[in-house]
Amino acid sequence: MGRGQLSKAFEPQAAERNWYQYWMDNNFFHAIDGSAKPQFSIVIPPPNVTGILHMGHALNNVLQDIMIRFKRMQGYNSMWMPGTDHAGIATQNVVEQELAREGLTRHDLGREKFIERVWEWKEKYGGVITNQLKRLGCSCDWERERFTMDAGLSQAVREVFVRLYNDGLIYQGDYIVNWCPRCHTAISDLEVEFKEEAGHMWDIRYPYVDGSGEIVVATTRPETMLGDTAVAVNPDDPRYKDKIGKMVLLPLVNREIPVIADDYVTMDFGSGAVKITPSCDPADFAMAGRHNLEIIKIMDGSAVINENGGVYQGQDRFECRENVVKDLEKGGFLGTITPYTHNVGQCYRCKTTIEPAVSKQWFVKVAPLAKAATAAVIKGKTRIIPPMWEATYFEWMTNIRDWCISRQIWWGHRIPVWYCDGCGNMIVASQDPDHCPTCKGSELRQEEDVLDTWFSSALWPFSTLGWPEQTPALKTFYPTSLLITGFDILFFWVARMMMMGLYTMKEVPFRDVYLHALVRDEHGDKMSKSKGNSIDPLQMIDKFGTDAFRFTLAAFTAQGRDVRMSEERIEGYKFFVNKIWNATRFAVMNLEDYPEAEPKVSRADKSLPDRWIESRLRHTIRDVVSGFNEYRFNEATGSIYQFIWHEFCDWYLELVKPVLYGKDATTGRLAAQHTLYGILKATMKLLHPTMPYLTEEIWQTIFNDGTSIMVSPFPTEDEYVDDPRAEEEMGLIMEVITRIRAIRGEMGIAPSKKLRAIISAPEGEKEKGGTDFKSVPCIEAGAGYIVNLANLEELKIGVAMEEPKGAATGVVGNLQIFVLLEGAIDVAAEKARLEKDRAKLEKELAIVARKLANRDFLAKAAAAVVQKEEEKHKELREKHLLIEKALKKLQELAT
RNA sequence: AGGCACGUAGCUCAGGGGGAGAGCGCCAUCCUGACGCGGUGGAUGUCCAGGGUUCAAAUCCCUGCGUGCCUACCA
């Protein structure tokens, strides 16, 4: 122990390596199951195993780490559950690409071998993102790390599936789903992204079978006509009233299909008649159900036309589109072609255009689950922050549609359903069955489909804690305290965790949900590789250090606002890190003889600046604590920044330099050292959640108490005295100093030039004895600070002093400050300066005077407000008078 | 098409009924013994527009314009 020396400059790389290892070695990240301390827990939004750290991860995890470190220091048993997601399609794609380089497909390997291959890939590369999180300084409880395909979590998945099935909340059936022809799987509604595309609207004429003319329909996808099984019109449409029930002949296919009536059709769009392709459109599929229409599938899983497409069989859907249009034209069936921009659905993984398709899939009936999840938020069991997202959450929950959970891929949780070849029975079980319970046959085939990745993610808050076992961890940490995630997965993940948590655990998965915004570039554009505007977090860490980077992220996280990231900003906070480092070096230099066993210093021995900075620290602590508690990260960091730079460094250190420089062991010097030491120590703690490395480095060098700053208690307000009087006195002294400096600057006097100044107060500001604030004794007591920081050689203080000749005048409150200028004063410059001050004053005065002249204001405004305005008016008038006086004097001087 | 945000200094933004703020940038100045990654001082605003509520509006309400996002998707 003992205080060490700080190197000339902070070296982030070394500090980051050393201290992370030190924290790990000492097991500081580990929370205790069943601890008697208050609990605080967060489960990480598990990044994809295939992921590499981007700005979104960085923001998300830094905010979590800030909260975890803050709560840990506040004495909570603070647990951060880390882990990764198996990311079904994404991971399968990555491994398939790897295979493709070897000239293989997954079918060459077969299902089992392929899955082995994915596990190999996971073992090899799955730790990348985890290690990147460590570079951010994340204090995750790594002993608990989980993966969504771990045995325990997989068992949880099966268990929940079976329960839902037995409760009638999971069903299987032939429905139209979003099909990705590239991934060869169904995807959920949420996984479809709509993008505007310039296309065409083709009018097609379908002739009536009886030769009585034709009906015109319009489509953006002409190839789907091959699967048409009806034409629909609105039952109230007078144009078609007599056509309902007639048959038309489907061109190219020559199939007779009926004209049907359905309310779904809007009369004033296009011709008012719609072609119905139940196999290719969700609305048409629904209509087929209502009217018992035939469903003719015309495409295979790759969106290639099948045997039902006649001559078009074997053609890709877009190729077929061209040919169908060509042939329609040839046959004289084609009407107008209009350019038409419309939204086209794409697969969110591979951006391939979605093809709605009918297939057998598994669904979760979400309505009852959503109802409970909505109620929990209404009742306040879970808070969504910022609250504006609540509305979005409710909106979605009330319009929610059933969730398609089956995927036709190999990597994922295989659905726990078996079919008996013997009797055709279906077995839904959480354990692999070895025989059919009905026919005792042992020829069982497990369902080929796997579950949507989000199904297992939805269980994350309890599956990671050991459920279905009633583990101590589960009892200790569920429900978790807080979830921090991006609003972009509110529906994908947050809503589903709410539903599954309430269903399975009968209790919400988390108390608070903090939704942060997206990280964008400095112009507000979404970062993307293709735009080339993405900033790599690891590069930023290399360049500016983790602490500067973390502080930047927190500082720009205002609620509900996007975070605009730019290198310049991070650099700015790197300068802040440097500033802190140097202030600390200064402190260390002046604490050399400060006793290691901290001495007791009575408050009576503390100087005005000592008492002032401690009072300011108290306010800062309050702001930081409430800032973090309310997830106002920008306010917490802003208040630390302001305090350290503009109060502690700019003022306090400058004020106490003379005392510290005097090498005599006076009580005043010891008091200043005591204050300096205490402030610095508390400040490092306030800063620790955002700047873990810098603060640990400083802690270990100076405050080393045998353990880490990360487990030291967070400062509390009541450690410091609220001293409004000290703040008022210091405030006046600071204002006087600033005024003199301004005069110096505006009059072009070199800072090195020592000046003489006179401060004159009005009568009545001098008498002592009372407890009221009086400016004269205050200034007298602070004269040393003024002389020092304004660089004066002489300062006279008095009441109603005579204004000297050749002085520049400044007014602070009711004090006149005369700065004596040697030789001839630049009358023009001084006049301009005073007139500027006067103009500003007059503007303010006019506003106040107008208010006070308003009878309604006097009658209706709160008494305190009126009083404040009156005081202000008095003060402004005094000031104005003093400036007028100075101007007059100047006039005399000039003539 | 609905919904939700946002529009404040050159830039990026905070604030959110009674005196327009910060950071960066800019100008001037200082080689002061922690820091030039610094100090000191300075300039800059129809707080998007219009209307309303109020004694008082940048702040609350309405309308419009602009921007971003979310949800749905009508062939």
Tab-separated table of C-alpha atoms in Angstrom, chain A residues 430-743:
chain	number	residue	atom	x	y	z
A	430	SER	CA	-40.066	-33.076	-23.220
A	431	GLN	CA	-37.972	-36.278	-23.144
A	432	ASP	CA	-37.142	-38.400	-26.197
A	433	PRO	CA	-39.728	-41.213	-26.264
A	434	ASP	CA	-38.433	-44.691	-27.138
A	435	HIS	CA	-41.755	-46.179	-28.110
A	436	CYS	CA	-45.216	-45.091	-29.107
A	437	PRO	CA	-47.534	-45.032	-26.101
A	438	THR	CA	-50.481	-46.034	-28.284
A	439	CYS	CA	-49.198	-48.915	-30.430
A	440	LYS	CA	-45.952	-49.563	-28.542
A	441	GLY	CA	-44.150	-49.318	-31.864
A	442	SER	CA	-40.581	-48.071	-31.792
A	443	GLU	CA	-40.404	-46.616	-35.283
A	444	LEU	CA	-40.533	-42.968	-34.275
A	445	ARG	CA	-39.480	-40.032	-36.373
A	446	GLN	CA	-38.829	-36.652	-34.773
A	447	GLU	CA	-40.329	-33.589	-36.404
A	448	GLU	CA	-37.827	-32.196	-38.900
A	449	ASP	CA	-38.465	-28.522	-38.158
A	450	VAL	CA	-36.598	-26.487	-35.587
A	451	LEU	CA	-37.914	-23.593	-33.535
A	452	ASP	CA	-37.585	-19.924	-34.295
A	453	THR	CA	-34.475	-18.623	-32.532
A	454	TRP	CA	-36.621	-16.126	-30.648
A	455	PHE	CA	-38.504	-18.951	-28.996
A	456	SER	CA	-35.486	-19.822	-26.859
A	457	SER	CA	-34.567	-16.147	-26.431
A	458	ALA	CA	-38.016	-15.585	-24.980
A	459	LEU	CA	-37.127	-17.937	-22.114
A	460	TRP	CA	-33.695	-16.369	-21.501
A	461	PRO	CA	-34.441	-14.609	-18.190
A	462	PHE	CA	-35.328	-17.878	-16.445
A	463	SER	CA	-33.750	-20.584	-18.590
A	464	THR	CA	-30.320	-19.099	-17.901
A	465	LEU	CA	-31.005	-19.267	-14.176
A	466	GLY	CA	-31.608	-23.007	-14.273
A	467	TRP	CA	-35.335	-23.361	-14.851
A	468	PRO	CA	-37.085	-25.870	-14.917
A	469	GLU	CA	-34.991	-26.731	-11.857
A	470	GLN	CA	-35.819	-24.550	-8.859
A	471	THR	CA	-32.225	-23.460	-8.476
A	472	PRO	CA	-30.916	-21.032	-5.847
A	473	ALA	CA	-29.923	-18.730	-8.712
A	474	LEU	CA	-33.480	-18.684	-10.012
A	475	LYS	CA	-34.824	-17.910	-6.552
A	476	THR	CA	-32.257	-15.197	-6.012
A	477	PHE	CA	-32.388	-13.349	-9.288
A	478	TYR	CA	-35.848	-13.847	-10.839
A	479	PRO	CA	-37.562	-11.563	-11.633
A	480	THR	CA	-34.547	-9.674	-12.851
A	481	SER	CA	-34.252	-6.007	-11.960
A	482	LEU	CA	-33.571	-4.457	-15.297
A	483	LEU	CA	-33.385	-5.165	-18.975
A	484	ILE	CA	-31.458	-2.817	-21.217
A	485	THR	CA	-31.941	-3.229	-24.912
A	486	GLY	CA	-32.523	-1.415	-28.169
A	487	PHE	CA	-36.066	-0.488	-29.102
A	488	ASP	CA	-35.620	-2.380	-32.363
A	489	ILE	CA	-36.203	-5.685	-30.571
A	490	LEU	CA	-39.123	-4.560	-28.439
A	491	PHE	CA	-41.435	-6.952	-30.302
A	492	PHE	CA	-38.973	-9.637	-31.281
A	493	TRP	CA	-37.690	-10.130	-27.799
A	494	VAL	CA	-39.001	-7.941	-24.976
A	495	ALA	CA	-42.663	-8.621	-25.671
A	496	ARG	CA	-42.053	-12.347	-26.059
A	497	MET	CA	-40.051	-12.544	-22.840
A	498	MET	CA	-42.934	-10.836	-21.104
A	499	MET	CA	-45.366	-13.391	-22.513
A	500	MET	CA	-43.226	-16.436	-21.780
A	501	GLY	CA	-42.062	-15.198	-18.396
A	502	LEU	CA	-45.604	-14.607	-17.221
A	503	TYR	CA	-46.816	-17.885	-18.678
A	504	THR	CA	-44.055	-20.021	-17.252
A	505	MET	CA	-43.021	-18.273	-14.055
A	506	LYS	CA	-46.304	-16.524	-13.251
A	507	GLU	CA	-44.170	-13.440	-12.735
A	508	VAL	CA	-42.762	-10.756	-15.015
A	509	PRO	CA	-39.212	-11.355	-16.227
A	510	PHE	CA	-37.958	-7.893	-15.252
A	511	ARG	CA	-39.021	-4.859	-13.261
A	512	ASP	CA	-37.650	-2.170	-15.542
A	513	VAL	CA	-37.037	-2.179	-19.251
A	514	TYR	CA	-34.810	0.599	-20.484
A	515	LEU	CA	-34.946	0.993	-24.239
A	516	HIS	CA	-32.076	2.895	-25.748
A	517	ALA	CA	-31.946	4.313	-29.214
A	518	LEU	CA	-29.875	3.436	-32.199
A	519	VAL	CA	-26.313	4.504	-32.766
A	520	ARG	CA	-26.045	6.546	-35.914
A	521	ASP	CA	-23.220	8.373	-37.600
A	522	GLU	CA	-22.623	12.057	-37.005
A	523	HIS	CA	-25.146	13.013	-39.685
A	524	GLY	CA	-27.872	10.835	-38.273
A	525	ASP	CA	-27.610	8.087	-40.844
A	526	LYS	CA	-27.880	4.473	-39.834
A	527	MET	CA	-24.455	2.902	-39.750
A	528	SER	CA	-23.979	0.201	-42.329
A	529	LYS	CA	-21.136	-1.581	-43.982
A	530	SER	CA	-22.417	-0.764	-47.444
A	531	LYS	CA	-22.530	2.956	-46.715
A	532	GLY	CA	-19.032	2.773	-45.301
A	533	ASN	CA	-19.999	5.041	-42.431
A	534	SER	CA	-19.773	2.491	-39.664
A	535	ILE	CA	-17.381	3.136	-36.846
A	536	ASP	CA	-15.710	0.084	-35.352
A	537	PRO	CA	-15.876	0.204	-31.557
A	538	LEU	CA	-12.642	-1.742	-31.175
A	539	GLN	CA	-10.813	0.745	-33.346
A	540	MET	CA	-12.159	3.545	-31.179
A	541	ILE	CA	-10.943	1.736	-28.084
A	542	ASP	CA	-7.507	1.312	-29.600
A	543	LYS	CA	-7.377	4.939	-30.543
A	544	PHE	CA	-8.920	6.693	-27.554
A	545	GLY	CA	-9.116	4.110	-24.802
A	546	THR	CA	-12.092	2.249	-23.387
A	547	ASP	CA	-12.842	4.870	-20.738
A	548	ALA	CA	-13.158	7.771	-23.162
A	549	PHE	CA	-15.276	5.595	-25.435
A	550	ARG	CA	-17.579	4.460	-22.646
A	551	PHE	CA	-18.000	7.963	-21.304
A	552	THR	CA	-18.892	9.195	-24.786
A	553	LEU	CA	-21.588	6.569	-25.205
A	554	ALA	CA	-23.116	7.410	-21.845
A	555	ALA	CA	-22.857	11.158	-22.371
A	556	PHE	CA	-24.858	10.999	-25.582
A	557	THR	CA	-27.557	8.685	-24.325
A	558	ALA	CA	-30.417	11.064	-23.726
A	559	GLN	CA	-33.722	9.294	-23.341
A	560	GLY	CA	-35.475	8.515	-26.536
A	561	ARG	CA	-32.821	10.052	-28.697
A	562	ASP	CA	-30.583	8.442	-31.196
A	563	VAL	CA	-26.916	8.457	-30.370
A	564	ARG	CA	-24.852	10.222	-32.955
A	565	MET	CA	-21.361	8.947	-32.814
A	566	SER	CA	-18.331	10.637	-34.224
A	567	GLU	CA	-14.640	10.311	-33.615
A	568	GLU	CA	-14.414	13.956	-32.646
A	569	ARG	CA	-16.695	13.402	-29.705
A	570	ILE	CA	-14.721	10.478	-28.435
A	571	GLU	CA	-11.557	12.505	-28.819
A	572	GLY	CA	-13.118	15.259	-26.743
A	573	TYR	CA	-13.668	12.846	-23.889
A	574	LYS	CA	-10.168	11.493	-24.290
A	575	PHE	CA	-9.090	15.028	-23.443
A	576	PHE	CA	-11.276	14.797	-20.378
A	577	VAL	CA	-9.512	11.592	-19.338
A	578	ASN	CA	-6.242	13.437	-19.742
A	579	LYS	CA	-7.526	16.316	-17.670
A	580	ILE	CA	-8.512	14.005	-14.839
A	581	TRP	CA	-5.162	12.291	-15.000
A	582	ASN	CA	-3.296	15.536	-14.737
A	583	ALA	CA	-5.443	16.912	-11.971
A	584	THR	CA	-4.681	13.730	-10.106
A	585	ARG	CA	-0.968	14.111	-10.748
A	586	PHE	CA	-1.211	17.611	-9.334
A	587	ALA	CA	-2.956	16.262	-6.278
A	588	VAL	CA	-0.371	13.544	-5.798
A	589	MET	CA	2.446	16.089	-5.937
A	590	ASN	CA	0.793	18.097	-3.226
A	591	LEU	CA	-0.102	15.170	-1.062
A	592	GLU	CA	3.420	13.866	-0.708
A	593	ASP	CA	3.570	14.804	2.937
A	594	TYR	CA	-0.064	14.019	3.648
A	595	PRO	CA	-0.142	11.358	6.347
A	596	GLU	CA	-1.092	7.881	5.238
A	597	ALA	CA	-3.332	7.334	8.202
A	598	GLU	CA	-5.948	9.889	7.337
A	599	PRO	CA	-5.907	12.686	9.888
A	600	LYS	CA	-9.051	14.068	11.459
A	601	VAL	CA	-9.683	17.563	10.231
A	602	SER	CA	-12.356	19.627	11.867
A	603	ARG	CA	-14.755	21.457	9.638
A	604	ALA	CA	-13.873	24.670	11.422
A	605	ASP	CA	-10.381	24.425	9.998
A	606	LYS	CA	-11.656	24.220	6.443
A	607	SER	CA	-11.348	27.221	4.207
A	608	LEU	CA	-14.154	28.725	2.183
A	609	PRO	CA	-13.043	26.919	-0.998
A	610	ASP	CA	-12.866	23.653	0.946
A	611	ARG	CA	-16.393	24.044	2.214
A	612	TRP	CA	-17.550	25.265	-1.162
A	613	ILE	CA	-16.189	22.341	-3.165
A	614	GLU	CA	-17.570	19.842	-0.667
A	615	SER	CA	-20.995	21.396	-0.957
A	616	ARG	CA	-20.696	21.258	-4.729
A	617	LEU	CA	-19.639	17.631	-4.525
A	618	ARG	CA	-22.734	16.894	-2.516
A	619	HIS	CA	-24.890	18.253	-5.317
A	620	THR	CA	-22.918	16.313	-7.863
A	621	ILE	CA	-23.371	13.077	-5.962
A	622	ARG	CA	-27.091	13.683	-5.821
A	623	ASP	CA	-27.248	14.331	-9.562
A	624	VAL	CA	-25.144	11.319	-10.452
A	625	VAL	CA	-27.078	8.932	-8.236
A	626	SER	CA	-30.441	10.117	-9.447
A	627	GLY	CA	-29.158	10.242	-13.021
A	628	PHE	CA	-28.163	6.579	-12.984
A	629	ASN	CA	-31.230	5.509	-11.042
A	630	GLU	CA	-33.474	7.135	-13.622
A	631	TYR	CA	-31.379	5.977	-16.586
A	632	ARG	CA	-30.517	9.560	-17.462
A	633	PHE	CA	-27.005	8.695	-18.458
A	634	ASN	CA	-26.347	12.014	-20.134
A	635	GLU	CA	-27.266	13.901	-16.992
A	636	ALA	CA	-25.134	11.767	-14.723
A	637	THR	CA	-22.074	12.057	-16.945
A	638	GLY	CA	-22.721	15.725	-17.662
A	639	SER	CA	-22.775	16.573	-14.017
A	640	ILE	CA	-19.535	14.678	-13.327
A	641	TYR	CA	-17.881	16.415	-16.247
A	642	GLN	CA	-19.020	19.840	-15.128
A	643	PHE	CA	-17.929	19.221	-11.571
A	644	ILE	CA	-14.485	17.851	-12.318
A	645	TRP	CA	-13.517	20.224	-15.061
A	646	HIS	CA	-15.248	23.465	-14.283
A	647	GLU	CA	-15.508	23.418	-10.527
A	648	PHE	CA	-12.771	21.199	-9.197
A	649	CYS	CA	-10.041	21.936	-11.763
A	650	ASP	CA	-10.883	25.457	-12.913
A	651	TRP	CA	-11.662	26.875	-9.493
A	652	TYR	CA	-10.871	24.716	-6.538
A	653	LEU	CA	-7.367	23.704	-7.537
A	654	GLU	CA	-6.521	27.273	-8.507
A	655	LEU	CA	-7.924	28.598	-5.241
A	656	VAL	CA	-5.923	26.260	-3.043
A	657	LYS	CA	-2.631	26.384	-4.920
A	658	PRO	CA	-1.177	29.087	-2.663
A	659	VAL	CA	-2.011	27.124	0.473
A	660	LEU	CA	-0.620	23.934	-0.985
A	661	TYR	CA	2.520	25.591	-2.296
A	662	GLY	CA	3.345	26.979	1.125
A	663	LYS	CA	5.352	24.120	2.480
A	664	ASP	CA	4.650	24.941	6.104
A	665	ALA	CA	2.542	22.430	7.911
A	666	THR	CA	-0.290	24.790	8.742
A	667	THR	CA	-3.769	23.672	9.697
A	668	GLY	CA	-5.028	25.401	6.578
A	669	ARG	CA	-2.726	23.371	4.399
A	670	LEU	CA	-3.664	20.121	6.080
A	671	ALA	CA	-7.332	21.005	5.693
A	672	ALA	CA	-6.825	21.644	1.990
A	673	GLN	CA	-4.975	18.360	1.602
A	674	HIS	CA	-7.726	16.589	3.465
A	675	THR	CA	-10.325	18.139	1.197
A	676	LEU	CA	-8.344	17.463	-1.945
A	677	TYR	CA	-7.805	13.848	-0.982
A	678	GLY	CA	-11.441	13.304	-0.093
A	679	ILE	CA	-12.852	15.020	-3.151
A	680	LEU	CA	-10.573	13.141	-5.475
A	681	LYS	CA	-11.426	9.835	-3.873
A	682	ALA	CA	-15.175	10.421	-4.086
A	683	THR	CA	-14.867	11.714	-7.625
A	684	MET	CA	-13.086	8.575	-8.763
A	685	LYS	CA	-15.928	6.528	-7.361
A	686	LEU	CA	-18.534	8.650	-9.097
A	687	LEU	CA	-16.617	8.138	-12.296
A	688	HIS	CA	-15.967	4.444	-11.890
A	689	PRO	CA	-19.109	3.054	-13.555
A	690	THR	CA	-18.343	5.020	-16.720
A	691	MET	CA	-14.530	4.969	-16.576
A	692	PRO	CA	-13.563	1.758	-14.845
A	693	TYR	CA	-9.931	1.558	-15.921
A	694	LEU	CA	-8.747	5.087	-15.268
A	695	THR	CA	-10.389	5.114	-11.869
A	696	GLU	CA	-8.950	1.742	-10.904
A	697	GLU	CA	-5.492	2.855	-11.967
A	698	ILE	CA	-5.766	5.974	-9.834
A	699	TRP	CA	-7.340	4.089	-6.970
A	700	GLN	CA	-4.611	1.488	-6.892
A	701	THR	CA	-1.912	4.147	-7.039
A	702	ILE	CA	-3.238	6.561	-4.462
A	703	PHE	CA	-6.079	5.199	-2.408
A	704	ASN	CA	-4.991	1.583	-2.417
A	705	ASP	CA	-6.785	-0.002	0.498
A	706	GLY	CA	-5.999	-3.543	-0.464
A	707	THR	CA	-8.973	-3.985	-2.706
A	708	SER	CA	-10.601	-2.608	-5.823
A	709	ILE	CA	-12.500	0.614	-6.369
A	710	MET	CA	-15.181	-1.506	-8.032
A	711	VAL	CA	-16.180	-2.978	-4.691
A	712	SER	CA	-15.795	0.237	-2.687
A	713	PRO	CA	-18.981	1.937	-1.520
A	714	PHE	CA	-20.488	4.508	-3.861
A	715	PRO	CA	-20.518	8.045	-2.419
A	716	THR	CA	-23.672	9.252	-0.746
A	717	GLU	CA	-24.920	12.807	-0.350
A	718	ASP	CA	-24.890	12.792	3.411
A	719	GLU	CA	-21.129	12.361	3.555
A	720	TYR	CA	-20.891	16.035	2.666
A	721	VAL	CA	-22.448	19.113	4.227
A	722	ASP	CA	-24.805	21.201	2.165
A	723	ASP	CA	-23.402	24.702	2.620
A	724	PRO	CA	-25.466	27.310	0.753
A	725	ARG	CA	-23.669	30.114	2.554
A	726	ALA	CA	-20.273	28.935	1.324
A	727	GLU	CA	-21.743	28.664	-2.182
A	728	GLU	CA	-23.112	32.193	-1.998
A	729	GLU	CA	-19.858	33.651	-0.748
A	730	MET	CA	-17.734	31.733	-3.177
A	731	GLY	CA	-20.154	32.671	-5.926
A	732	LEU	CA	-19.670	36.374	-5.291
A	733	ILE	CA	-15.893	36.059	-5.121
A	734	MET	CA	-15.843	34.086	-8.355
A	735	GLU	CA	-18.014	36.651	-10.063
A	736	VAL	CA	-15.705	39.472	-9.001
A	737	ILE	CA	-12.691	37.580	-10.306
A	738	THR	CA	-14.417	36.863	-13.603
A	739	ARG	CA	-15.417	40.525	-13.907
A	740	ILE	CA	-11.878	41.747	-13.438
A	741	ARG	CA	-10.565	39.173	-15.894
A	742	ALA	CA	-13.172	40.282	-18.415
A	743	ILE	CA	-12.156	43.911	-18.044
